[in-house]
Short mmCIF file of C-alpha atoms and ligand atoms in Angstrom, two decimals:
data_model
loop_
_atom_site.label_atom_id
_atom_site.label_comp_id
_atom_site.label_asym_id
_atom_site.label_seq_id
_atom_site.Cartn_x
_atom_site.Cartn_y
_atom_site.Cartn_z
CA UNK A 26 14.35 43.57 5.48
CA UNK A 27 11.21 43.15 3.41
CA UNK A 28 12.98 40.72 1.10
CA UNK A 29 14.09 38.67 4.07
CA UNK A 30 10.59 38.48 5.52
CA UNK A 31 8.95 37.33 2.32
CA UNK A 32 11.67 34.71 1.94
CA UNK A 33 10.90 33.65 5.49
CA UNK A 34 7.19 33.37 4.67
CA UNK A 35 7.88 31.28 1.56
CA UNK A 36 10.13 29.01 3.63
CA UNK A 37 7.48 28.66 6.28
CA UNK A 38 4.68 27.85 3.80
CA UNK A 39 6.92 25.25 2.11
CA UNK A 40 7.76 23.68 5.46
CA UNK A 41 4.05 23.59 6.36
CA UNK A 42 3.11 22.03 2.97
CA UNK A 43 5.80 19.37 3.18
CA UNK A 44 4.74 18.66 6.74
CA UNK A 45 1.35 17.47 5.39
CA UNK A 46 2.87 14.45 3.63
CA UNK A 47 3.47 12.25 6.64
CA UNK A 48 4.73 8.67 6.62
CA UNK A 49 3.60 6.19 9.30
CA UNK A 50 4.18 7.78 12.78
CA UNK A 51 7.68 7.38 14.21
CA UNK A 52 8.03 4.66 16.76
CA UNK A 53 8.49 5.86 20.36
CA UNK A 54 10.76 2.93 21.22
CA UNK A 55 13.31 0.68 19.44
CA UNK A 56 10.63 -1.69 18.36
CA UNK A 57 7.08 -2.76 19.16
CA UNK A 58 6.70 -6.42 18.40
CA UNK A 59 3.12 -7.07 17.43
CA UNK A 60 1.09 -9.18 19.81
CA UNK A 61 0.05 -12.02 17.52
CA UNK A 62 -1.64 -14.13 20.24
CA UNK A 63 -4.71 -11.89 20.52
CA UNK A 64 -4.79 -9.95 17.22
CA UNK A 65 -7.90 -7.89 16.64
CA UNK A 66 -8.96 -8.13 20.28
CA UNK A 67 -9.17 -4.37 20.22
CA UNK A 68 -8.59 -1.79 17.55
CA UNK A 69 -5.53 0.38 17.57
CA UNK A 70 -3.54 2.38 15.00
CA UNK A 71 -1.10 -0.43 14.30
CA UNK A 72 -0.97 -3.47 16.59
CA UNK A 73 -0.29 -3.51 20.39
CA UNK A 74 3.25 -4.58 21.39
CA UNK A 75 4.43 -7.46 23.52
CA UNK A 76 6.62 -6.75 26.52
CA UNK A 77 10.12 -5.89 25.01
CA UNK A 78 11.68 -8.33 27.56
CA UNK A 79 10.07 -11.14 25.58
CA UNK A 80 11.60 -10.04 22.21
CA UNK A 81 13.31 -12.80 20.26
CA UNK A 82 15.34 -12.79 17.03
CA UNK A 83 12.57 -14.86 15.45
CA UNK A 84 10.16 -11.87 15.84
CA UNK A 85 12.37 -10.02 13.27
CA UNK A 86 12.60 -12.78 10.73
CA UNK A 87 10.25 -14.45 8.27
CA UNK A 88 10.42 -16.97 5.44
CA UNK A 89 7.07 -16.00 3.86
CA UNK A 90 8.84 -14.43 0.90
CA UNK A 91 10.84 -17.56 0.09
CA UNK A 92 7.82 -19.35 -1.43
CA UNK A 93 6.24 -18.42 -4.72
CA UNK A 94 2.56 -17.42 -4.61
CA UNK A 95 0.04 -19.24 -6.78
CA UNK A 96 -0.31 -17.16 -9.99
CA UNK A 97 -3.30 -19.32 -11.16
CA UNK A 98 -5.57 -18.17 -8.35
CA UNK A 99 -6.71 -15.10 -10.45
CA UNK A 100 -7.27 -14.42 -14.20
CA UNK A 101 -4.42 -11.83 -14.37
CA UNK A 102 -1.73 -14.36 -13.62
CA UNK A 103 -0.02 -12.74 -10.59
CA UNK A 104 0.28 -13.29 -6.87
CA UNK A 105 1.58 -10.99 -4.14
CA UNK A 106 2.94 -12.29 -0.84
CA UNK A 107 3.24 -9.57 1.86
CA UNK A 108 4.90 -9.32 5.17
CA UNK A 109 2.61 -8.07 7.91
CA UNK A 110 2.41 -7.88 11.71
CA UNK A 111 1.32 -11.55 11.91
CA UNK A 112 4.03 -13.14 9.87
CA UNK A 113 6.76 -10.60 10.81
CA UNK A 114 5.64 -9.07 14.12
CA UNK A 115 8.90 -7.12 14.61
CA UNK A 116 8.02 -4.73 11.78
CA UNK A 117 5.09 -3.29 13.75
CA UNK A 118 5.27 0.55 13.89
CA UNK A 119 8.42 0.60 11.66
CA UNK A 120 6.55 1.89 8.59
CA UNK A 121 7.65 -0.94 6.21
CA UNK A 122 6.23 -3.82 4.25
CA UNK A 123 8.03 -6.21 1.92
CA UNK A 124 6.27 -7.86 -1.00
CA UNK A 125 7.14 -10.81 -3.21
CA UNK A 126 5.44 -10.44 -6.59
CA UNK A 127 5.17 -13.53 -8.77
CA UNK A 128 3.97 -12.98 -12.33
CA UNK A 129 3.27 -15.85 -14.76
CA UNK A 130 4.39 -15.64 -18.39
CA UNK A 131 2.53 -12.63 -19.88
CA UNK A 132 0.85 -12.21 -16.53
CA UNK A 133 -0.11 -8.68 -15.26
CA UNK A 134 -0.40 -6.96 -11.89
CA UNK A 135 -3.24 -4.82 -13.18
CA UNK A 136 -3.34 -1.03 -12.66
CA UNK A 137 -3.70 -0.51 -8.86
CA UNK A 138 -2.64 1.93 -6.15
CA UNK A 139 -1.52 1.90 -2.51
CA UNK A 140 -3.27 4.68 -0.55
CA UNK A 141 -0.66 4.75 2.23
CA UNK A 142 2.68 3.89 0.60
CA UNK A 143 5.31 4.61 -2.02
CA UNK A 144 6.82 1.40 -3.45
CA UNK A 145 10.21 0.53 -4.78
CA UNK A 146 10.38 -2.68 -6.80
CA UNK A 147 13.34 -4.66 -7.93
CA UNK A 148 13.11 -7.27 -10.71
CA UNK A 149 14.75 -10.46 -9.43
CA UNK A 150 13.90 -12.78 -12.34
CA UNK A 151 12.42 -12.32 -15.82
CA UNK A 152 11.48 -9.30 -17.91
CA UNK A 153 9.12 -6.66 -16.53
CA UNK A 154 7.39 -3.66 -18.08
CA UNK A 155 6.41 -1.39 -15.18
CA UNK A 156 4.88 2.05 -15.04
CA UNK A 157 2.70 4.61 -13.28
CA UNK A 158 0.45 7.51 -14.23
CA UNK A 159 0.82 10.84 -12.41
CA UNK A 160 -1.97 13.26 -11.64
CA UNK A 161 -1.54 15.15 -14.88
CA UNK A 162 -2.12 11.87 -16.71
CA UNK A 163 1.47 11.48 -17.76
CA UNK A 164 2.71 7.89 -17.96
CA UNK A 165 6.23 6.81 -16.89
CA UNK A 166 7.16 3.31 -18.03
CA UNK A 167 10.36 1.31 -18.03
CA UNK A 168 11.57 -2.20 -18.82
CA UNK A 169 13.29 -3.93 -15.99
CA UNK A 170 15.79 -6.73 -16.15
CA UNK A 171 17.01 -8.69 -13.11
CA UNK A 172 18.69 -6.36 -10.61
CA UNK A 173 16.98 -3.21 -11.90
CA UNK A 174 14.62 -1.19 -9.79
CA UNK A 175 11.74 1.28 -10.27
CA UNK A 176 9.83 3.47 -7.80
CA UNK A 177 6.04 4.06 -7.79
CA UNK A 178 5.19 7.29 -5.88
CA UNK A 179 2.57 7.04 -3.11
CA UNK A 180 -1.09 6.59 -4.19
CA UNK A 181 -0.38 6.81 -7.96
CA UNK A 182 -1.89 4.14 -10.30
CA UNK A 183 0.79 1.65 -11.44
CA UNK A 184 1.21 -1.75 -13.05
CA UNK A 185 3.79 -4.56 -13.52
CA UNK A 186 3.67 -6.71 -16.69
CA UNK A 187 5.69 -9.75 -17.50
CA UNK A 188 6.32 -9.25 -21.21
CA UNK A 189 8.09 -12.57 -21.56
CA UNK A 190 5.53 -15.07 -23.01
CA UNK A 191 7.58 -18.09 -21.87
CA UNK A 192 9.06 -17.61 -18.39
CA UNK A 193 7.61 -16.38 -15.10
CA UNK A 194 8.98 -13.23 -13.40
CA UNK A 195 9.68 -12.43 -9.78
CA UNK A 196 9.97 -8.93 -8.19
CA UNK A 197 10.65 -7.87 -4.65
CA UNK A 198 9.05 -4.67 -3.43
CA UNK A 199 9.50 -2.52 -0.38
CA UNK A 200 6.56 -0.29 0.67
CA UNK A 201 6.72 2.70 3.01
CA UNK A 202 3.90 1.71 5.39
CA UNK A 203 3.16 -1.32 7.51
CA UNK A 204 -0.35 -1.21 6.07
CA UNK A 205 0.00 0.07 2.48
CA UNK A 206 -3.47 -0.99 1.32
CA UNK A 207 -4.18 -1.90 -2.31
CA UNK A 208 -6.97 -0.94 -4.74
CA UNK A 209 -7.07 -2.62 -8.10
CA UNK A 210 -8.77 -0.10 -10.35
CA UNK A 211 -10.81 -2.57 -12.47
CA UNK A 212 -11.99 -4.58 -9.45
CA UNK A 213 -12.78 -1.54 -7.32
CA UNK A 214 -14.98 -0.12 -10.08
CA UNK A 215 -16.61 -3.21 -11.53
CA UNK A 216 -16.70 -5.81 -8.74
CA UNK A 217 -17.34 -3.69 -5.66
CA UNK A 218 -19.75 -4.86 -2.96
CA UNK A 219 -22.45 -3.67 -3.27
CA UNK A 220 -21.98 -2.93 -7.00
CA UNK A 221 -21.65 0.61 -8.28
CA UNK A 222 -24.79 1.65 -10.23
CA UNK A 223 -24.51 0.64 -13.97
CA UNK A 224 -25.50 4.21 -14.91
CA UNK A 225 -22.34 5.53 -13.21
CA UNK A 226 -20.04 2.97 -14.94
CA UNK A 227 -21.74 3.54 -18.36
CA UNK A 228 -21.22 7.30 -18.14
CA UNK A 229 -17.80 7.09 -16.47
CA UNK A 230 -16.35 4.68 -19.03
CA UNK A 231 -18.55 5.74 -22.02
CA UNK A 232 -19.78 2.12 -22.44
CA UNK A 233 -23.13 0.41 -22.74
CA UNK A 234 -25.11 -1.58 -20.20
CA UNK A 235 -24.05 -4.74 -22.00
CA UNK A 236 -20.35 -3.76 -21.73
CA UNK A 237 -20.78 -3.28 -18.03
CA UNK A 238 -22.31 -6.73 -17.66
CA UNK A 239 -19.49 -8.31 -19.74
CA UNK A 240 -16.69 -6.61 -17.84
CA UNK A 241 -18.29 -7.57 -14.46
CA UNK A 242 -18.55 -11.18 -15.62
CA UNK A 243 -15.00 -11.29 -16.99
CA UNK A 244 -13.63 -9.96 -13.67
CA UNK A 245 -15.58 -12.51 -11.69
CA UNK A 246 -18.00 -9.94 -10.20
C1 NAG B 313 -2.01 -16.12 -3.96
O1 NAG B 313 -1.74 -17.49 -3.72
C2 NAG B 313 -2.34 -17.97 -2.54
C3 NAG B 313 -1.87 -19.42 -2.43
O2 NAG B 313 -0.47 -19.49 -2.65
C4 NAG B 313 -3.90 -17.92 -2.67
O3 NAG B 313 -4.47 -18.34 -1.49
C5 NAG B 313 -4.27 -16.45 -2.95
O4 NAG B 313 -5.65 -16.35 -3.22
C6 NAG B 313 -3.50 -15.90 -4.17
N1 NAG B 313 -3.78 -14.47 -4.25
C7 NAG B 313 -4.22 -13.94 -5.38
C8 NAG B 313 -4.45 -12.42 -5.33
O5 NAG B 313 -4.47 -14.54 -6.40
#
């Protein structure tokens, strides 16, 4: 009897703990096509839906991922093109985002995290070195060839590097939120607005005032 009840308690605590890790809320209808005519007219968790009677196949389709992004627009040599409620209104409330990641030869998607989503990435073209760091500071890395996939757990710092010095790489990612969010670690710390006090960065990274200035400048801050 006692054994049973402690087992029950363990089961209950586990269930409660697991219940804390929630994905985007479940939709209450088949779909909720985002109203793209008046976006941002009021704030809402997600986007308001159009009348389902006006739903069209085109609301569920997009060609944004067919075009490569410009990898020269930043010093790292990458570009991410995302689906969202404006270019793919049919994914509103479904808890999904797709991303096309273009990486120039030896380009890098620098260490970053998505506060609201796990990510599974598939290498479509080129040679990738991907990895993430867990909360015990352990690194998991892998080389990916076309057709191979890797998963980055929610909120953990990860990167994608094109280790081929001659050819560009392309990856396709799926993220488990319609609004995954992204924070690039170097930019968030050194080019925030307003800037983080130099004293904090000097102590935090064990560097000098001059180093802080140089890193800020290199990152375009
Ligand atoms: C990605 O490329 C587009 C143009 O294709 C550009 O407007 C945008 O700034 C680029 N994004 C980054 C992060 O470099």
